[in-house]
């Protein structure tokens, strides 16, 4: 993945993230939601974990943050680029087979997955 390609992808991701932001509330006449149950998460927040997460994010560069929210298709990114651009996840599905081999073996799939995992952990 070239730098220009990465910059374009990052810019598109940021624009999409901004567009997905909260919208102004819309007044709906006649809608009575007083009977609706309040949302309660089944998982309690762990203050120690929340602190750890905040510290990790605070220590990340902008490039790392952008990489973590980017999910390229496995056909268009190499394991080395995953490490170079701090990619958070790689989409693998919808006709993307290891080495473009529709009849790839289980070992081919495992090897491909291991290569991307190793790159992400660098």
Short mmCIF file of N, CA and C in Angstrom, two decimals:
data_model
loop_
_atom_site.label_atom_id
_atom_site.label_comp_id
_atom_site.label_asym_id
_atom_site.label_seq_id
_atom_site.Cartn_x
_atom_site.Cartn_y
_atom_site.Cartn_z
N UNK A 1 0.86 -1.17 0.00
CA UNK A 1 0.00 0.00 0.00
C UNK A 1 0.90 1.23 0.00
N UNK A 2 0.73 2.09 -1.00
CA UNK A 2 1.55 3.29 -1.10
C UNK A 2 1.10 4.32 -0.07
N UNK A 3 1.98 5.28 0.18
CA UNK A 3 1.66 6.33 1.15
C UNK A 3 0.43 7.12 0.69
N UNK A 4 0.35 7.42 -0.63
CA UNK A 4 -0.80 8.17 -1.14
C UNK A 4 -2.09 7.38 -0.94
N UNK A 5 -2.02 6.07 -1.18
CA UNK A 5 -3.18 5.21 -0.99
C UNK A 5 -3.60 5.22 0.48
N UNK A 6 -2.60 5.12 1.37
CA UNK A 6 -2.89 5.11 2.81
C UNK A 6 -3.49 6.44 3.24
N UNK A 7 -2.91 7.55 2.75
CA UNK A 7 -3.42 8.87 3.13
C UNK A 7 -4.86 9.05 2.64
N UNK A 8 -5.15 8.58 1.42
CA UNK A 8 -6.51 8.66 0.89
C UNK A 8 -7.47 7.84 1.73
N UNK A 9 -7.04 6.63 2.09
CA UNK A 9 -7.87 5.75 2.91
C UNK A 9 -8.10 6.35 4.29
N UNK A 10 -7.06 6.95 4.85
CA UNK A 10 -7.18 7.58 6.17
C UNK A 10 -8.14 8.77 6.10
N UNK A 11 -8.01 9.59 5.06
CA UNK A 11 -8.90 10.74 4.91
C UNK A 11 -10.35 10.30 4.75
N UNK A 12 -10.56 9.27 3.93
CA UNK A 12 -11.91 8.74 3.74
C UNK A 12 -12.47 8.21 5.05
N UNK A 13 -11.63 7.53 5.83
CA UNK A 13 -12.07 6.99 7.12
C UNK A 13 -12.47 8.12 8.06
N UNK A 14 -11.69 9.20 8.08
CA UNK A 14 -12.01 10.33 8.95
C UNK A 14 -13.31 11.02 8.53
N UNK A 15 -13.50 11.18 7.22
CA UNK A 15 -14.73 11.79 6.74
C UNK A 15 -15.93 10.91 7.10
N UNK A 16 -15.78 9.61 6.92
CA UNK A 16 -16.87 8.69 7.27
C UNK A 16 -17.15 8.74 8.77
N UNK A 17 -16.10 8.83 9.57
CA UNK A 17 -16.28 8.89 11.02
C UNK A 17 -17.01 10.17 11.42
N UNK A 18 -16.67 11.28 10.76
CA UNK A 18 -17.35 12.55 11.06
C UNK A 18 -18.82 12.49 10.65
N UNK A 19 -19.09 11.88 9.52
CA UNK A 19 -20.46 11.78 9.03
C UNK A 19 -21.31 10.89 9.91
N UNK A 20 -20.66 9.97 10.62
CA UNK A 20 -21.40 9.03 11.46
C UNK A 20 -21.63 9.59 12.86
N UNK A 21 -21.28 10.84 13.08
CA UNK A 21 -21.42 11.45 14.39
C UNK A 21 -22.88 11.63 14.78
N UNK A 22 -23.09 12.06 16.01
CA UNK A 22 -24.47 12.23 16.47
C UNK A 22 -25.20 13.30 15.67
N UNK A 23 -26.47 13.05 15.47
CA UNK A 23 -27.29 13.98 14.71
C UNK A 23 -28.19 14.73 15.68
N UNK A 24 -28.69 15.85 15.23
CA UNK A 24 -29.61 16.63 16.06
C UNK A 24 -30.87 15.82 16.30
N UNK A 25 -31.39 15.86 17.52
CA UNK A 25 -32.61 15.11 17.80
C UNK A 25 -33.79 15.64 16.99
N UNK A 26 -34.64 14.74 16.59
CA UNK A 26 -35.82 15.10 15.81
C UNK A 26 -37.05 14.96 16.70
N UNK A 27 -37.86 15.99 16.74
CA UNK A 27 -39.09 15.94 17.52
C UNK A 27 -40.11 15.07 16.78
N UNK A 28 -40.61 14.07 17.47
CA UNK A 28 -41.63 13.22 16.88
C UNK A 28 -42.92 13.41 17.67
N UNK A 29 -43.95 13.80 16.97
CA UNK A 29 -45.22 14.00 17.67
C UNK A 29 -45.91 12.66 17.85
N UNK A 30 -46.50 12.48 19.01
CA UNK A 30 -47.27 11.29 19.26
C UNK A 30 -46.48 10.07 19.71
N UNK A 31 -45.16 10.14 19.72
CA UNK A 31 -44.36 8.99 20.14
C UNK A 31 -44.22 9.01 21.65
N UNK A 32 -44.71 7.98 22.29
CA UNK A 32 -44.60 7.88 23.74
C UNK A 32 -43.63 6.75 24.07
N UNK A 33 -42.47 7.12 24.55
CA UNK A 33 -41.44 6.12 24.85
C UNK A 33 -41.31 5.88 26.35
N UNK A 34 -42.26 6.36 27.12
CA UNK A 34 -42.15 6.21 28.57
C UNK A 34 -42.21 4.75 29.01
N UNK A 35 -42.80 3.88 28.19
CA UNK A 35 -42.87 2.45 28.53
C UNK A 35 -41.59 1.69 28.17
N UNK A 36 -40.72 2.30 27.42
CA UNK A 36 -39.52 1.60 26.98
C UNK A 36 -38.58 1.40 28.16
N UNK A 37 -37.96 0.25 28.25
CA UNK A 37 -37.02 0.02 29.35
C UNK A 37 -35.73 0.82 29.13
N UNK A 38 -35.14 1.24 30.22
CA UNK A 38 -33.86 1.94 30.14
C UNK A 38 -32.78 0.91 29.81
N UNK A 39 -31.83 1.32 29.00
CA UNK A 39 -30.74 0.41 28.65
C UNK A 39 -29.79 0.25 29.83
N UNK A 40 -29.51 -0.97 30.16
CA UNK A 40 -28.54 -1.27 31.21
C UNK A 40 -27.57 -2.30 30.67
N UNK A 41 -26.31 -1.95 30.63
CA UNK A 41 -25.30 -2.89 30.15
C UNK A 41 -25.15 -4.05 31.13
N UNK A 42 -25.09 -5.27 30.62
CA UNK A 42 -24.89 -6.42 31.51
C UNK A 42 -23.47 -6.46 32.07
N UNK A 43 -22.59 -5.67 31.50
CA UNK A 43 -21.20 -5.65 31.93
C UNK A 43 -20.91 -4.35 32.67
N UNK A 44 -20.39 -4.48 33.85
CA UNK A 44 -20.02 -3.28 34.60
C UNK A 44 -18.66 -2.79 34.13
N UNK A 45 -18.50 -1.48 34.14
CA UNK A 45 -17.20 -0.92 33.79
C UNK A 45 -16.20 -1.25 34.88
N UNK A 46 -15.02 -1.61 34.45
CA UNK A 46 -13.92 -1.89 35.37
C UNK A 46 -13.03 -0.65 35.37
N UNK A 47 -13.00 0.12 36.45
CA UNK A 47 -12.22 1.37 36.47
C UNK A 47 -10.74 1.15 36.14
N UNK A 48 -10.17 0.05 36.59
CA UNK A 48 -8.75 -0.22 36.29
C UNK A 48 -8.56 -0.45 34.80
N UNK A 49 -9.48 -1.18 34.18
CA UNK A 49 -9.39 -1.44 32.74
C UNK A 49 -9.62 -0.15 31.96
N UNK A 50 -10.57 0.66 32.37
CA UNK A 50 -10.82 1.93 31.69
C UNK A 50 -9.60 2.85 31.76
N UNK A 51 -8.91 2.85 32.89
CA UNK A 51 -7.69 3.64 33.05
C UNK A 51 -6.60 3.11 32.12
N UNK A 52 -6.48 1.79 32.07
CA UNK A 52 -5.47 1.17 31.19
C UNK A 52 -5.75 1.53 29.73
N UNK A 53 -7.01 1.43 29.31
CA UNK A 53 -7.37 1.78 27.94
C UNK A 53 -7.06 3.24 27.65
N UNK A 54 -7.42 4.13 28.55
CA UNK A 54 -7.16 5.56 28.36
C UNK A 54 -5.66 5.83 28.24
N UNK A 55 -4.85 5.13 29.03
CA UNK A 55 -3.40 5.30 28.95
C UNK A 55 -2.84 4.80 27.63
N UNK A 56 -3.35 3.68 27.15
CA UNK A 56 -2.88 3.15 25.87
C UNK A 56 -3.21 4.13 24.75
N UNK A 57 -4.46 4.60 24.70
CA UNK A 57 -4.88 5.52 23.64
C UNK A 57 -4.10 6.84 23.74
N UNK A 58 -3.86 7.32 24.94
CA UNK A 58 -3.11 8.57 25.11
C UNK A 58 -1.68 8.45 24.60
N UNK A 59 -1.14 7.25 24.64
CA UNK A 59 0.23 7.04 24.18
C UNK A 59 0.36 6.75 22.70
N UNK A 60 -0.76 6.71 21.98
CA UNK A 60 -0.73 6.40 20.55
C UNK A 60 -0.56 7.66 19.72
N UNK A 61 0.16 7.52 18.60
CA UNK A 61 0.27 8.63 17.65
C UNK A 61 -1.01 8.69 16.82
N UNK A 62 -1.18 9.78 16.09
CA UNK A 62 -2.33 9.90 15.21
C UNK A 62 -2.31 8.79 14.16
N UNK A 63 -1.13 8.48 13.62
CA UNK A 63 -1.00 7.43 12.62
C UNK A 63 -1.46 6.08 13.19
N UNK A 64 -1.09 5.80 14.43
CA UNK A 64 -1.50 4.55 15.06
C UNK A 64 -3.01 4.50 15.26
N UNK A 65 -3.59 5.61 15.67
CA UNK A 65 -5.05 5.65 15.87
C UNK A 65 -5.79 5.44 14.56
N UNK A 66 -5.33 6.10 13.50
CA UNK A 66 -5.96 5.93 12.19
C UNK A 66 -5.82 4.49 11.73
N UNK A 67 -4.63 3.92 11.90
CA UNK A 67 -4.42 2.53 11.51
C UNK A 67 -5.34 1.58 12.25
N UNK A 68 -5.57 1.85 13.52
CA UNK A 68 -6.41 0.96 14.33
C UNK A 68 -7.87 0.98 13.91
N UNK A 69 -8.34 2.06 13.29
CA UNK A 69 -9.73 2.11 12.86
C UNK A 69 -9.89 1.79 11.38
N UNK A 70 -8.81 1.41 10.72
CA UNK A 70 -8.83 1.08 9.30
C UNK A 70 -8.90 -0.43 9.12
N UNK A 71 -9.77 -0.91 8.22
CA UNK A 71 -9.90 -2.35 7.97
C UNK A 71 -9.85 -2.62 6.47
N UNK A 72 -8.64 -2.76 5.91
CA UNK A 72 -8.53 -3.06 4.49
C UNK A 72 -8.84 -4.53 4.20
N UNK A 73 -9.18 -4.82 2.97
CA UNK A 73 -9.40 -6.19 2.52
C UNK A 73 -8.06 -6.91 2.40
N UNK A 74 -8.04 -8.17 2.75
CA UNK A 74 -6.81 -8.96 2.75
C UNK A 74 -6.16 -9.01 1.36
N UNK A 75 -6.95 -8.84 0.32
CA UNK A 75 -6.39 -8.87 -1.04
C UNK A 75 -5.58 -7.63 -1.37
N UNK A 76 -5.74 -6.57 -0.59
CA UNK A 76 -5.13 -5.30 -0.95
C UNK A 76 -4.09 -4.81 0.05
N UNK A 77 -3.71 -5.64 1.00
CA UNK A 77 -2.70 -5.23 1.97
C UNK A 77 -1.84 -6.43 2.35
N UNK A 78 -0.55 -6.19 2.50
CA UNK A 78 0.38 -7.27 2.88
C UNK A 78 0.61 -7.25 4.39
N UNK A 79 1.12 -8.36 4.93
CA UNK A 79 1.46 -8.35 6.35
C UNK A 79 2.44 -7.23 6.72
N UNK A 80 3.41 -6.96 5.85
CA UNK A 80 4.36 -5.88 6.14
C UNK A 80 3.66 -4.52 6.22
N UNK A 81 2.67 -4.31 5.36
CA UNK A 81 1.92 -3.05 5.41
C UNK A 81 1.05 -2.96 6.66
N UNK A 82 0.57 -4.10 7.15
CA UNK A 82 -0.19 -4.12 8.40
C UNK A 82 0.69 -3.56 9.52
N UNK A 83 1.94 -4.00 9.56
CA UNK A 83 2.87 -3.50 10.59
C UNK A 83 3.22 -2.03 10.33
N UNK A 84 3.49 -1.69 9.08
CA UNK A 84 3.92 -0.33 8.73
C UNK A 84 2.86 0.71 9.06
N UNK A 85 1.59 0.39 8.80
CA UNK A 85 0.52 1.36 8.98
C UNK A 85 -0.32 1.12 10.23
N UNK A 86 0.12 0.23 11.11
CA UNK A 86 -0.56 -0.03 12.40
C UNK A 86 -2.02 -0.45 12.21
N UNK A 87 -2.27 -1.26 11.20
CA UNK A 87 -3.64 -1.66 10.88
C UNK A 87 -4.25 -2.47 12.02
N UNK A 88 -5.48 -2.12 12.39
CA UNK A 88 -6.15 -2.76 13.52
C UNK A 88 -6.80 -4.08 13.18
N UNK A 89 -7.28 -4.24 11.95
CA UNK A 89 -7.88 -5.51 11.54
C UNK A 89 -7.87 -5.58 10.02
N UNK A 90 -7.92 -6.82 9.54
CA UNK A 90 -7.92 -7.06 8.10
C UNK A 90 -9.17 -7.87 7.77
N UNK A 91 -9.94 -7.41 6.80
CA UNK A 91 -11.15 -8.11 6.38
C UNK A 91 -10.76 -9.27 5.48
N UNK A 92 -11.25 -10.45 5.79
CA UNK A 92 -10.95 -11.63 4.98
C UNK A 92 -12.25 -12.38 4.75
N UNK A 93 -12.82 -12.20 3.59
CA UNK A 93 -14.07 -12.88 3.27
C UNK A 93 -14.58 -12.44 1.92
N UNK A 94 -15.67 -13.00 1.51
CA UNK A 94 -16.29 -12.58 0.25
C UNK A 94 -15.45 -12.89 -0.96
N UNK A 95 -14.84 -14.06 -0.99
CA UNK A 95 -14.07 -14.46 -2.16
C UNK A 95 -12.59 -14.17 -2.08
N UNK A 96 -12.10 -13.82 -0.91
CA UNK A 96 -10.66 -13.59 -0.74
C UNK A 96 -10.03 -14.85 -0.17
N UNK A 97 -9.31 -15.57 -1.00
CA UNK A 97 -8.69 -16.82 -0.58
C UNK A 97 -7.18 -16.64 -0.48
N UNK A 98 -6.52 -17.42 0.35
CA UNK A 98 -5.06 -17.34 0.43
C UNK A 98 -4.43 -17.58 -0.95
N UNK A 99 -3.55 -16.69 -1.34
CA UNK A 99 -2.85 -16.77 -2.63
C UNK A 99 -3.81 -16.83 -3.82
N UNK A 100 -5.00 -16.26 -3.67
CA UNK A 100 -6.04 -16.28 -4.71
C UNK A 100 -6.37 -17.69 -5.17
N UNK A 101 -6.23 -18.65 -4.28
CA UNK A 101 -6.50 -20.05 -4.59
C UNK A 101 -7.84 -20.44 -3.96
N UNK A 102 -8.85 -20.59 -4.80
CA UNK A 102 -10.18 -20.92 -4.32
C UNK A 102 -10.19 -22.25 -3.56
N UNK A 103 -9.23 -23.10 -3.84
CA UNK A 103 -9.16 -24.40 -3.18
C UNK A 103 -8.05 -24.44 -2.14
N UNK A 104 -7.81 -23.32 -1.51
CA UNK A 104 -6.77 -23.24 -0.48
C UNK A 104 -7.06 -24.24 0.64
N UNK A 105 -5.99 -24.79 1.20
CA UNK A 105 -6.13 -25.77 2.28
C UNK A 105 -6.30 -25.06 3.62
N UNK A 106 -6.67 -25.83 4.61
CA UNK A 106 -6.76 -25.29 5.96
C UNK A 106 -5.41 -24.73 6.38
N UNK A 107 -4.33 -25.41 6.02
CA UNK A 107 -2.99 -24.94 6.36
C UNK A 107 -2.70 -23.60 5.68
N UNK A 108 -3.16 -23.42 4.44
CA UNK A 108 -2.98 -22.14 3.75
C UNK A 108 -3.67 -21.01 4.52
N UNK A 109 -4.90 -21.28 4.97
CA UNK A 109 -5.65 -20.28 5.74
C UNK A 109 -4.94 -19.99 7.06
N UNK A 110 -4.49 -21.03 7.73
CA UNK A 110 -3.81 -20.84 9.02
C UNK A 110 -2.51 -20.07 8.84
N UNK A 111 -1.77 -20.38 7.78
CA UNK A 111 -0.50 -19.68 7.53
C UNK A 111 -0.74 -18.21 7.23
N UNK A 112 -1.76 -17.93 6.43
CA UNK A 112 -2.07 -16.54 6.11
C UNK A 112 -2.45 -15.78 7.38
N UNK A 113 -3.30 -16.37 8.17
CA UNK A 113 -3.72 -15.74 9.42
C UNK A 113 -2.53 -15.50 10.34
N UNK A 114 -1.65 -16.48 10.45
CA UNK A 114 -0.47 -16.35 11.31
C UNK A 114 0.45 -15.23 10.83
N UNK A 115 0.58 -15.08 9.51
CA UNK A 115 1.45 -14.03 8.96
C UNK A 115 0.91 -12.64 9.31
N UNK A 116 -0.40 -12.46 9.18
CA UNK A 116 -0.99 -11.16 9.53
C UNK A 116 -0.93 -10.91 11.03
N UNK A 117 -1.15 -11.94 11.82
CA UNK A 117 -1.08 -11.79 13.28
C UNK A 117 0.33 -11.41 13.71
N UNK A 118 1.32 -12.11 13.17
CA UNK A 118 2.72 -11.81 13.52
C UNK A 118 3.07 -10.37 13.15
N UNK A 119 2.60 -9.92 11.99
CA UNK A 119 2.88 -8.54 11.56
C UNK A 119 2.22 -7.54 12.50
N UNK A 120 1.00 -7.84 12.91
CA UNK A 120 0.27 -6.92 13.80
C UNK A 120 0.93 -6.83 15.17
N UNK A 121 1.63 -7.86 15.58
CA UNK A 121 2.24 -7.87 16.91
C UNK A 121 3.66 -7.29 16.92
N UNK A 122 4.17 -6.87 15.75
CA UNK A 122 5.52 -6.26 15.70
C UNK A 122 5.55 -4.95 16.43
#
